[in-house]
């Protein structure tokens, strides 16, 4: 199921860190905190993504830098939120101050899937020294820890990308997986999955895929912290994603929420989940088949 995600030279205690641990390590030059906040707004035609740059300037964890997943860390070709090439990602990550010696802690404004998107993208490019801040900014605020305002001043480093292509799936890989009975998991809400709503223009989901709603993997009533491991297991286990002999694939609307499924599976020891980057946006645009689930 893949190697353990953290190398021994990392100072991170695990792939999920709490706010008190981070508060104790803000002055550690080996630890870099990265705010990955972005916002999705529903419109009549789907969803619109907005950069969290203004929210970062208004208040962020002291010493954090900002990774713009809307305008910098993705490309719109062939569809929105496509992962950058390895060389382009290396330039962007290095510009934030990330290299092979840096432990990265990612967070966002609470739903975690933007933070796990960068977690996944760093791992895709060979950087395992990365952890998620449990609960993100809501948990940091709730604990009474201080905030800084204004822009960050990153100290650039040289990031060397070493892509792991097995963590990135395309439509052909999805077709092969479902044809072979390998779990393909949709991270969208049950109404979108079933076809009761159609946020991507046509109702339904990729044929043969199952559903694990990403919002069931964190708890708004616990300052947006992730649910306990056994609760995550209960959400994911019915899909077969945790015990498949072959590497499963996660997808969503644009490859963002699917990374929270991949992260949550990794918490439970499954580190080889591939993300279908194009997800429903690409699948629907290409006119590929969908299936619906009866009420």
Coordinates of C-alpha atoms in Angstrom, one line a residue:
X1 CA 0.0 0.0 0.0
X2 CA 2.9 2.3 -0.5
X3 CA 5.7 3.6 1.7
X4 CA 5.2 5.5 4.9
X5 CA 4.7 9.2 4.0
X6 CA 7.3 10.7 6.3
X7 CA 11.1 10.1 6.0
X8 CA 13.1 9.7 9.2
X9 CA 14.8 13.1 8.9
X10 CA 11.5 14.9 9.2
X11 CA 10.7 16.7 12.4
X12 CA 7.0 16.2 11.8
X13 CA 5.3 13.9 14.4
X14 CA 3.0 12.5 11.7
X15 CA 1.0 13.5 8.6
X16 CA -1.5 15.3 10.8
X17 CA -0.3 17.9 13.4
X18 CA -2.4 19.8 16.0
X19 CA -2.3 23.5 16.6
X20 CA -0.4 23.2 19.9
X21 CA 2.4 21.3 18.2
X22 CA 2.6 23.9 15.5
X23 CA 2.6 26.8 18.0
X24 CA 5.6 25.2 19.6
X25 CA 7.4 24.9 16.3
X26 CA 6.8 28.2 14.6
X27 CA 10.4 29.3 15.2
X28 CA 11.8 26.1 13.9
X29 CA 13.7 27.0 10.7
X30 CA 13.0 23.5 9.3
X31 CA 9.2 24.0 9.5
X32 CA 7.4 26.1 6.8
X33 CA 3.7 26.8 7.3
X34 CA 1.7 27.2 4.1
X35 CA -1.7 28.8 3.9
X36 CA -3.6 27.2 1.0
X37 CA -7.0 28.9 1.4
X38 CA -9.4 29.3 -1.5
X39 CA -13.1 29.6 -1.7
X40 CA -15.8 28.0 -3.9
X41 CA -19.0 30.0 -4.6
X42 CA -21.9 28.2 -6.2
X43 CA -23.4 29.8 -9.3
X44 CA -26.2 29.0 -11.7
X45 CA -23.7 27.2 -13.9
X46 CA -21.7 25.4 -11.3
X47 CA -19.0 26.7 -9.0
X48 CA -16.6 29.6 -9.1
X49 CA -13.2 29.4 -7.4
X50 CA -11.7 32.5 -5.7
X51 CA -8.2 32.9 -4.4
X52 CA -7.8 33.2 -0.6
X53 CA -5.0 35.9 -1.0
X54 CA -7.1 38.6 0.6
X55 CA -8.2 36.4 3.5
X56 CA -4.5 35.5 4.0
X57 CA -3.6 39.2 4.3
X58 CA -6.4 39.8 6.7
X59 CA -5.2 37.1 9.1
X60 CA -2.8 34.1 8.9
X61 CA -0.7 32.0 11.1
X62 CA 2.6 33.8 12.0
X63 CA 5.3 33.1 9.5
X64 CA 3.1 31.4 7.0
X65 CA 3.4 31.9 3.3
X66 CA 0.6 31.7 0.8
X67 CA 0.1 29.2 -2.0
X68 CA -2.5 30.3 -4.5
X69 CA -4.2 27.2 -5.8
X70 CA -6.5 29.2 -8.0
X71 CA -4.1 31.4 -9.9
X72 CA -0.5 30.0 -9.4
X73 CA -0.4 26.3 -8.5
X74 CA -2.8 25.0 -11.2
X75 CA -3.3 25.5 -14.9
X76 CA -6.6 25.8 -16.8
X77 CA -5.5 23.4 -19.6
X78 CA -7.1 21.1 -20.5
X79 CA -9.5 21.8 -17.6
X80 CA -9.5 24.1 -14.5
X81 CA -7.3 22.9 -11.7
X82 CA -5.1 20.7 -13.7
X83 CA -1.8 20.0 -11.9
X84 CA 1.2 21.9 -13.1
X85 CA 4.0 20.2 -14.9
X86 CA 6.8 19.1 -12.7
X87 CA 9.0 21.9 -13.8
X88 CA 6.4 24.6 -13.2
X89 CA 5.5 23.1 -9.8
X90 CA 9.1 23.1 -8.8
X91 CA 9.4 26.8 -9.6
X92 CA 6.2 27.7 -7.7
X93 CA 7.1 25.5 -4.7
X94 CA 10.7 26.8 -4.6
X95 CA 9.4 30.3 -4.7
X96 CA 7.6 29.6 -1.4
X97 CA 10.7 28.4 0.2
X98 CA 10.3 24.7 -0.1
X99 CA 13.2 22.3 -0.8
X100 CA 14.0 18.7 0.2
X101 CA 15.1 19.8 3.7
X102 CA 11.9 21.6 4.6
X103 CA 9.0 20.2 6.7
X104 CA 5.8 21.7 5.3
X105 CA 2.6 22.2 7.3
X106 CA -0.4 23.0 5.1
X107 CA -3.7 24.5 6.2
X108 CA -6.7 26.4 4.9
X109 CA -9.8 28.1 6.3
X110 CA -11.4 24.9 7.5
X111 CA -12.6 22.4 4.9
X112 CA -9.1 21.0 4.5
X113 CA -9.5 19.9 0.9
X114 CA -7.5 22.9 -0.4
X115 CA -4.7 22.0 2.1
X116 CA -4.8 18.4 1.1
X117 CA -4.6 19.3 -2.5
X118 CA -1.1 20.8 -1.9
X119 CA -0.3 17.9 0.4
X120 CA -1.1 15.6 -2.6
X121 CA 0.7 17.8 -5.1
X122 CA 3.9 17.8 -3.0
X123 CA 3.8 14.1 -2.7
X124 CA 3.1 13.7 -6.4
X125 CA 6.4 15.6 -7.0
X126 CA 8.3 13.5 -4.5
X127 CA 8.2 15.6 -1.4
X128 CA 7.0 13.5 1.6
X129 CA 7.9 16.0 4.4
X130 CA 4.4 17.5 4.6
X131 CA 1.6 17.4 7.1
X132 CA -1.9 18.8 7.5
X133 CA -2.8 21.2 10.3
X134 CA -5.8 19.5 11.9
X135 CA -8.7 22.0 11.8
X136 CA -6.7 24.6 9.9
X137 CA -7.3 28.3 10.8
X138 CA -10.6 27.7 12.7
X139 CA -8.8 25.4 15.2
X140 CA -5.9 27.8 15.4
X141 CA -8.3 30.7 16.3
X142 CA -10.3 28.5 18.7
X143 CA -7.1 27.7 20.6
X144 CA -6.4 31.4 21.1
X145 CA -3.2 31.4 19.1
X146 CA -2.1 34.8 17.5
X147 CA -2.4 35.9 13.9
X148 CA -0.3 38.0 11.6
X149 CA -1.6 40.3 8.8
X150 CA -0.3 41.5 5.5
X151 CA 1.8 39.8 2.8
X152 CA 4.4 37.1 3.4
X153 CA 8.0 37.4 2.4
X154 CA 9.1 33.9 1.3
X155 CA 12.8 33.0 1.1
X156 CA 13.1 31.1 -2.2
X157 CA 14.9 27.8 -2.3
X158 CA 15.4 25.2 -5.1
X159 CA 12.8 22.5 -5.2
X160 CA 13.6 19.4 -7.1
X161 CA 10.6 17.6 -8.5
X162 CA 10.7 13.8 -8.7
X163 CA 7.2 12.9 -10.0
X164 CA 5.4 9.8 -9.0
X165 CA 3.1 9.2 -11.9
X166 CA 1.2 6.5 -10.1
X167 CA -0.4 9.1 -7.9
X168 CA -2.0 10.9 -10.9
X169 CA -4.8 9.2 -12.9
X170 CA -6.3 10.2 -16.2
X171 CA -9.6 9.2 -17.8
X172 CA -8.1 6.1 -19.4
X173 CA -6.8 4.9 -16.0
X174 CA -10.2 5.4 -14.5
X175 CA -11.8 3.4 -17.3
X176 CA -9.3 0.6 -16.8
X177 CA -9.8 0.6 -13.0
X178 CA -13.6 0.4 -13.1
X179 CA -13.4 -2.3 -15.8
X180 CA -11.1 -4.4 -13.5
X181 CA -13.1 -3.9 -10.4
X182 CA -10.6 -1.5 -8.8
X183 CA -12.3 1.0 -6.5
X184 CA -12.9 4.4 -8.0
X185 CA -14.3 6.7 -5.4
X186 CA -16.4 9.9 -5.9
X187 CA -15.9 12.5 -3.1
X188 CA -18.9 14.7 -4.0
X189 CA -22.1 15.0 -2.0
X190 CA -24.6 12.2 -2.3
X191 CA -27.1 14.3 -4.3
X192 CA -24.4 15.1 -6.9
X193 CA -23.2 11.5 -7.0
X194 CA -26.7 10.0 -7.4
X195 CA -27.8 12.5 -10.0
X196 CA -30.4 14.3 -8.0
X197 CA -28.4 17.5 -8.6
X198 CA -26.2 18.2 -11.6
X199 CA -23.4 20.6 -10.7
X200 CA -21.4 19.6 -13.7
X201 CA -24.2 19.9 -16.3
X202 CA -25.2 16.2 -16.6
X203 CA -26.5 14.1 -13.7
X204 CA -24.7 11.1 -12.2
X205 CA -21.2 9.7 -11.6
X206 CA -18.6 7.7 -13.4
X207 CA -20.0 4.2 -14.0
X208 CA -18.8 1.7 -11.4
X209 CA -17.6 4.4 -8.9
X210 CA -18.7 4.5 -5.3
X211 CA -19.3 7.5 -3.0
X212 CA -17.5 8.8 0.1
X213 CA -18.5 12.4 0.8
X214 CA -15.5 14.4 1.7
X215 CA -17.4 16.6 4.3
X216 CA -18.0 13.5 6.4
X217 CA -14.2 13.4 7.0
X218 CA -14.0 16.5 9.1
X219 CA -16.2 17.9 11.9
X220 CA -17.4 21.5 11.8
X221 CA -18.5 21.2 15.4
X222 CA -14.9 20.3 16.5
X223 CA -13.3 23.4 14.9
X224 CA -13.2 21.6 11.5
X225 CA -10.7 19.0 12.8
X226 CA -10.7 15.7 11.0
X227 CA -12.9 13.0 12.3
X228 CA -11.2 10.3 14.4
X229 CA -9.5 7.6 12.5
X230 CA -12.1 4.9 13.1
X231 CA -14.9 7.3 12.0
X232 CA -12.9 7.9 8.8
X233 CA -12.6 4.2 8.4
X234 CA -16.4 3.8 8.6
X235 CA -16.8 6.4 5.8
X236 CA -14.2 4.9 3.5
X237 CA -14.4 1.2 4.1
X238 CA -17.6 0.5 2.2
X239 CA -16.0 1.8 -1.0
X240 CA -13.3 -0.8 -0.9
X241 CA -10.6 1.9 -1.0
X242 CA -8.8 0.6 2.1
X243 CA -8.3 -3.0 1.2
X244 CA -8.1 -3.2 -2.6
X245 CA -5.2 -5.3 -3.9
X246 CA -4.7 -2.7 -6.7
X247 CA -4.2 1.1 -6.1
X248 CA -7.6 2.8 -6.0
X249 CA -8.5 6.2 -7.6
X250 CA -10.4 9.1 -6.0
X251 CA -12.2 11.9 -8.0
X252 CA -14.6 14.8 -7.4
X253 CA -15.5 17.8 -9.5
X254 CA -12.0 19.1 -10.2
X255 CA -9.5 17.1 -8.3
X256 CA -9.6 19.1 -5.0
X257 CA -12.0 17.3 -2.6
X258 CA -10.7 13.9 -3.9
X259 CA -7.4 14.7 -2.2
X260 CA -9.1 14.8 1.2
X261 CA -10.2 11.2 0.5
X262 CA -6.7 10.3 -0.4
X263 CA -5.3 12.0 2.7
X264 CA -7.9 10.3 5.0
X265 CA -7.0 6.9 3.4
X266 CA -3.3 7.6 4.0
X267 CA -4.1 8.2 7.7
X268 CA -5.3 4.6 7.7
X269 CA -2.2 3.3 6.0
X270 CA -3.3 3.5 2.3
X271 CA -0.7 5.8 0.8
X272 CA -1.1 4.8 -2.9
X273 CA -4.4 6.5 -3.8
X274 CA -4.3 8.1 -7.2
X275 CA -6.3 11.3 -7.9
X276 CA -8.1 11.7 -11.2
X277 CA -7.1 15.3 -11.8
X278 CA -9.7 16.1 -14.5
X279 CA -12.5 14.5 -12.4
X280 CA -16.1 15.3 -13.4
X281 CA -15.1 18.5 -15.1
X282 CA -13.1 16.7 -17.8
X283 CA -15.2 13.5 -17.8
X284 CA -18.4 15.4 -18.6
X285 CA -16.8 17.8 -21.1
X286 CA -15.5 14.8 -23.1
X287 CA -19.1 13.4 -23.3
X288 CA -18.1 10.2 -21.4
X289 CA -20.9 8.1 -19.9
X290 CA -22.5 8.6 -16.5
X291 CA -24.8 6.6 -14.4
X292 CA -27.3 7.6 -11.8
X293 CA -28.4 6.0 -8.6
X294 CA -32.2 5.5 -8.0
X295 CA -33.7 7.2 -5.0

